[in-house]
Amino acid sequence: MPEPLKLAIAGLGRMGAIHALHASELARDTGVCELVAFADVDVERGRRLSADWGLHIPIFESIEELAKSGVCEAAVIVTPTDRHRENATALIAEGNRVLLEKPLTGILEADRDFAAELDRNHPDALMLAFQRRFDEPLKYAKQLIESGAIGRVFKIYSALEDSNPAPNGYRSGGILSDMSIHNVDEVLWLSGRMPSRALSIGSRIYSHALTTSEEDFDDALLYLWFGEDLAAQIQVGRNHVSGYRVETLVFGQEGQIHVGHFDQQPFVVVVEAYGRRGNTRPLARQTFAMRDYKHPLPEFVDRFGAAYKSELAAFIECCSTGVRFPVTHHDAVRAQEVIAAGMSAIIGPEQAACVC
Ligand SMILES: NC(=O)c1ccc[n+]([C@@H]2O[C@H](COP(=O)([O-])OP(=O)(O)OC[C@H]3O[C@@H](n4cnc5c(N)ncnc54)[C@H](O)[C@@H]3O)[C@@H](O)[C@H]2O)c1
């Protein structure tokens, strides 16, 4: 068995605390890694987590200090999106491999520039955290598609709706690049294709008024055309007040697959495939129990907790065995290209036709 990977977590907010929890569990239960350091400008956060879990590890106030210290060989970067590039660059320059939370930088030109720099100097240093690729219900749906269970796929609908506004102070960079990047990557991954055309529509309806987070829209749609035989509809929002909604529907000539639903207790995710109208029995049905962490956590953790942990385990395994990462900066750039195209053709109420 390889030596435990010396792993640090950089950024300990909503998402960083979850990666830190999973890293400490993997260290304790499997020995594949050792959690060796935290870094956060708010060092108190690191102190609190260390105290909660009985850890005695250094807590750095900056990622540059963490990088220079040489204590880690790999790191999970969970800082605000506008810090991703400088933080990843600092750690990679000191020889670390990094798991970077989505998106790469959130801006297409910067994404392309950063990806080109990585390709030139460190092509295998970065794994992108698109956790849906490690989600058991979605992996099962992909398996059903590939087995031909619903025939040729012609439409994918993917929805992601938060029940609350973005937290105060959260720097999203725009609802499409912040949220729909998950759905876009999912659609590209499920279909294995890139769209040729994109259009988006955005609205400020309700929750933007309840937060100091500055964001362009609180509701948006992204419509994608893949030639003439496939379309995708992506819906994102922060207004689903009754609970987190994560839902995917895949339409095929012989039936359709439904993953997840809106549920106020999202610990069971159902994947169902139905044949054409008139067939009473489902083609396939499986339920997946999500992990209940037994204490209040951001709603995305209830739905994707197990996927985040599998993603981290895959990152650690690739680092320890030298195998290339399954998801990289190239996937992030592809998803951002789709979003940027959609955003360049965005329609708000001002551009919509007048009902006179
Ligand atoms: N994959 C997912 O489902 C998912 C879910 C939520 C957030 N995210 C991503 O995770 C990242 C963080 O989001 P969040 O919601 O946890 O944000 P957050 O604001 O809750 O946490 C950010 C943390 O980074 C720290 N920080 C800020 N600047 C720093 C710097 N220069 N150096 C070190 N630490 C710094 C802050 O003190 C804070 O603890 C974002 O890029 C976001 O897109 C991903």
PDB file of C-alpha atoms and ligand atoms in Angstrom, residues 10-16 39-42 45 61-63 78-81 83-84 86-87 101-103 129 131 170-171 178 182 300 308, ligand 1:
ATOM      1  CA  ALA A  10      -7.277  25.432   1.784  1.00  0.00           C
ATOM      2  CA  GLY A  11     -10.472  27.390   2.537  1.00  0.00           C
ATOM      3  CA  LEU A  12     -12.715  26.188   5.364  1.00  0.00           C
ATOM      4  CA  GLY A  13     -16.087  27.770   4.648  1.00  0.00           C
ATOM      5  CA  ARG A  14     -19.336  25.984   3.734  1.00  0.00           C
ATOM      6  CA  MET A  15     -17.741  23.568   1.284  1.00  0.00           C
ATOM      7  CA  GLY A  16     -14.187  23.450   2.677  1.00  0.00           C
ATOM      8  CA  ALA A  39      -5.234  27.255   5.473  1.00  0.00           C
ATOM      9  CA  ASP A  40      -7.772  30.046   5.746  1.00  0.00           C
ATOM     10  CA  VAL A  41      -7.524  33.825   6.102  1.00  0.00           C
ATOM     11  CA  ASP A  42      -9.888  33.304   9.017  1.00  0.00           C
ATOM     12  CA  ARG A  45     -12.216  28.490  11.442  1.00  0.00           C
ATOM     13  CA  GLU A  61      -3.229  32.279   7.321  1.00  0.00           C
ATOM     14  CA  SER A  62      -2.448  32.281   3.627  1.00  0.00           C
ATOM     15  CA  ILE A  63      -2.128  29.760   0.866  1.00  0.00           C
ATOM     16  CA  VAL A  78     -12.060  25.617  -1.550  1.00  0.00           C
ATOM     17  CA  THR A  79     -11.541  29.370  -1.498  1.00  0.00           C
ATOM     18  CA  PRO A  80     -13.824  31.897  -3.237  1.00  0.00           C
ATOM     19  CA  THR A  81     -13.878  31.502  -7.001  1.00  0.00           C
ATOM     20  CA  ARG A  83      -9.006  33.299  -5.726  1.00  0.00           C
ATOM     21  CA  HIS A  84      -8.924  29.900  -7.433  1.00  0.00           C
ATOM     22  CA  GLU A  86      -3.724  32.374  -7.707  1.00  0.00           C
ATOM     23  CA  ASN A  87      -4.244  29.759  -4.964  1.00  0.00           C
ATOM     24  CA  GLU A 101     -13.537  23.377  -6.406  1.00  0.00           C
ATOM     25  CA  LYS A 102     -15.600  24.485  -9.392  1.00  0.00           C
ATOM     26  CA  PRO A 103     -15.449  26.657 -11.427  1.00  0.00           C
ATOM     27  CA  ALA A 129     -14.283  19.106  -8.538  1.00  0.00           C
ATOM     28  CA  GLN A 131     -18.868  15.939  -7.971  1.00  0.00           C
ATOM     29  CA  TYR A 170     -20.816  35.159  -1.264  1.00  0.00           C
ATOM     30  CA  ARG A 171     -19.000  36.091  -4.483  1.00  0.00           C
ATOM     31  CA  ASP A 178     -21.724  29.531 -10.350  1.00  0.00           C
ATOM     32  CA  HIS A 182     -22.712  21.651 -12.533  1.00  0.00           C
ATOM     33  CA  PHE A 300     -26.075  20.479  -1.247  1.00  0.00           C
ATOM     34  CA  TYR A 308     -18.029  14.664  -2.600  1.00  0.00           C
TER      35      TYR A 308
HETATM   36  N1  LIG B   1     -19.199  21.538  -5.579  1.00  0.00           N
HETATM   37  C1  LIG B   1     -20.200  22.141  -4.957  1.00  0.00           C
HETATM   38  O1  LIG B   1     -21.322  21.640  -4.904  1.00  0.00           O
HETATM   39  C2  LIG B   1     -19.938  23.444  -4.264  1.00  0.00           C
HETATM   40  C3  LIG B   1     -20.832  23.903  -3.277  1.00  0.00           C
HETATM   41  C4  LIG B   1     -20.533  25.128  -2.662  1.00  0.00           C
HETATM   42  C5  LIG B   1     -19.404  25.843  -3.016  1.00  0.00           C
HETATM   43  N2  LIG B   1     -18.567  25.352  -3.980  1.00  0.00           N
HETATM   44  C6  LIG B   1     -17.374  26.107  -4.396  1.00  0.00           C
HETATM   45  O2  LIG B   1     -16.475  26.160  -3.281  1.00  0.00           O
HETATM   46  C7  LIG B   1     -15.805  27.414  -3.238  1.00  0.00           C
HETATM   47  C8  LIG B   1     -16.013  28.019  -1.861  1.00  0.00           C
HETATM   48  O3  LIG B   1     -17.404  28.210  -1.655  1.00  0.00           O
HETATM   49  P1  LIG B   1     -18.025  28.286  -0.179  1.00  0.00           P
HETATM   50  O4  LIG B   1     -19.478  28.318  -0.353  1.00  0.00           O
HETATM   51  O5  LIG B   1     -17.401  27.240   0.700  1.00  0.00           O
HETATM   52  O6  LIG B   1     -17.490  29.735   0.249  1.00  0.00           O
HETATM   53  P2  LIG B   1     -17.316  30.316   1.731  1.00  0.00           P
HETATM   54  O7  LIG B   1     -17.329  31.789   1.567  1.00  0.00           O
HETATM   55  O8  LIG B   1     -18.286  29.660   2.667  1.00  0.00           O
HETATM   56  O9  LIG B   1     -15.849  29.823   2.171  1.00  0.00           O
HETATM   57  C9  LIG B   1     -14.662  30.358   1.627  1.00  0.00           C
HETATM   58  C10 LIG B   1     -13.555  30.218   2.680  1.00  0.00           C
HETATM   59  O10 LIG B   1     -12.326  30.640   2.088  1.00  0.00           O
HETATM   60  C11 LIG B   1     -11.669  31.528   3.021  1.00  0.00           C
HETATM   61  N3  LIG B   1     -10.828  32.432   2.215  1.00  0.00           N
HETATM   62  C12 LIG B   1     -11.223  33.506   1.498  1.00  0.00           C
HETATM   63  N4  LIG B   1     -10.175  34.029   0.824  1.00  0.00           N
HETATM   64  C13 LIG B   1      -9.111  33.255   1.124  1.00  0.00           C
HETATM   65  C14 LIG B   1      -7.737  33.283   0.748  1.00  0.00           C
HETATM   66  N5  LIG B   1      -7.259  34.206  -0.101  1.00  0.00           N
HETATM   67  N6  LIG B   1      -6.902  32.358   1.278  1.00  0.00           N
HETATM   68  C15 LIG B   1      -7.386  31.416   2.129  1.00  0.00           C
HETATM   69  N7  LIG B   1      -8.668  31.333   2.515  1.00  0.00           N
HETATM   70  C16 LIG B   1      -9.518  32.231   2.019  1.00  0.00           C
HETATM   71  C17 LIG B   1     -12.778  32.222   3.769  1.00  0.00           C
HETATM   72  O11 LIG B   1     -12.339  32.734   5.016  1.00  0.00           O
HETATM   73  C18 LIG B   1     -13.789  31.061   3.915  1.00  0.00           C
HETATM   74  O12 LIG B   1     -13.519  30.309   5.084  1.00  0.00           O
HETATM   75  C19 LIG B   1     -16.382  28.261  -4.375  1.00  0.00           C
HETATM   76  O13 LIG B   1     -15.485  28.259  -5.455  1.00  0.00           O
HETATM   77  C20 LIG B   1     -17.683  27.563  -4.761  1.00  0.00           C
HETATM   78  O14 LIG B   1     -17.968  27.688  -6.145  1.00  0.00           O
HETATM   79  C21 LIG B   1     -18.804  24.169  -4.584  1.00  0.00           C
END
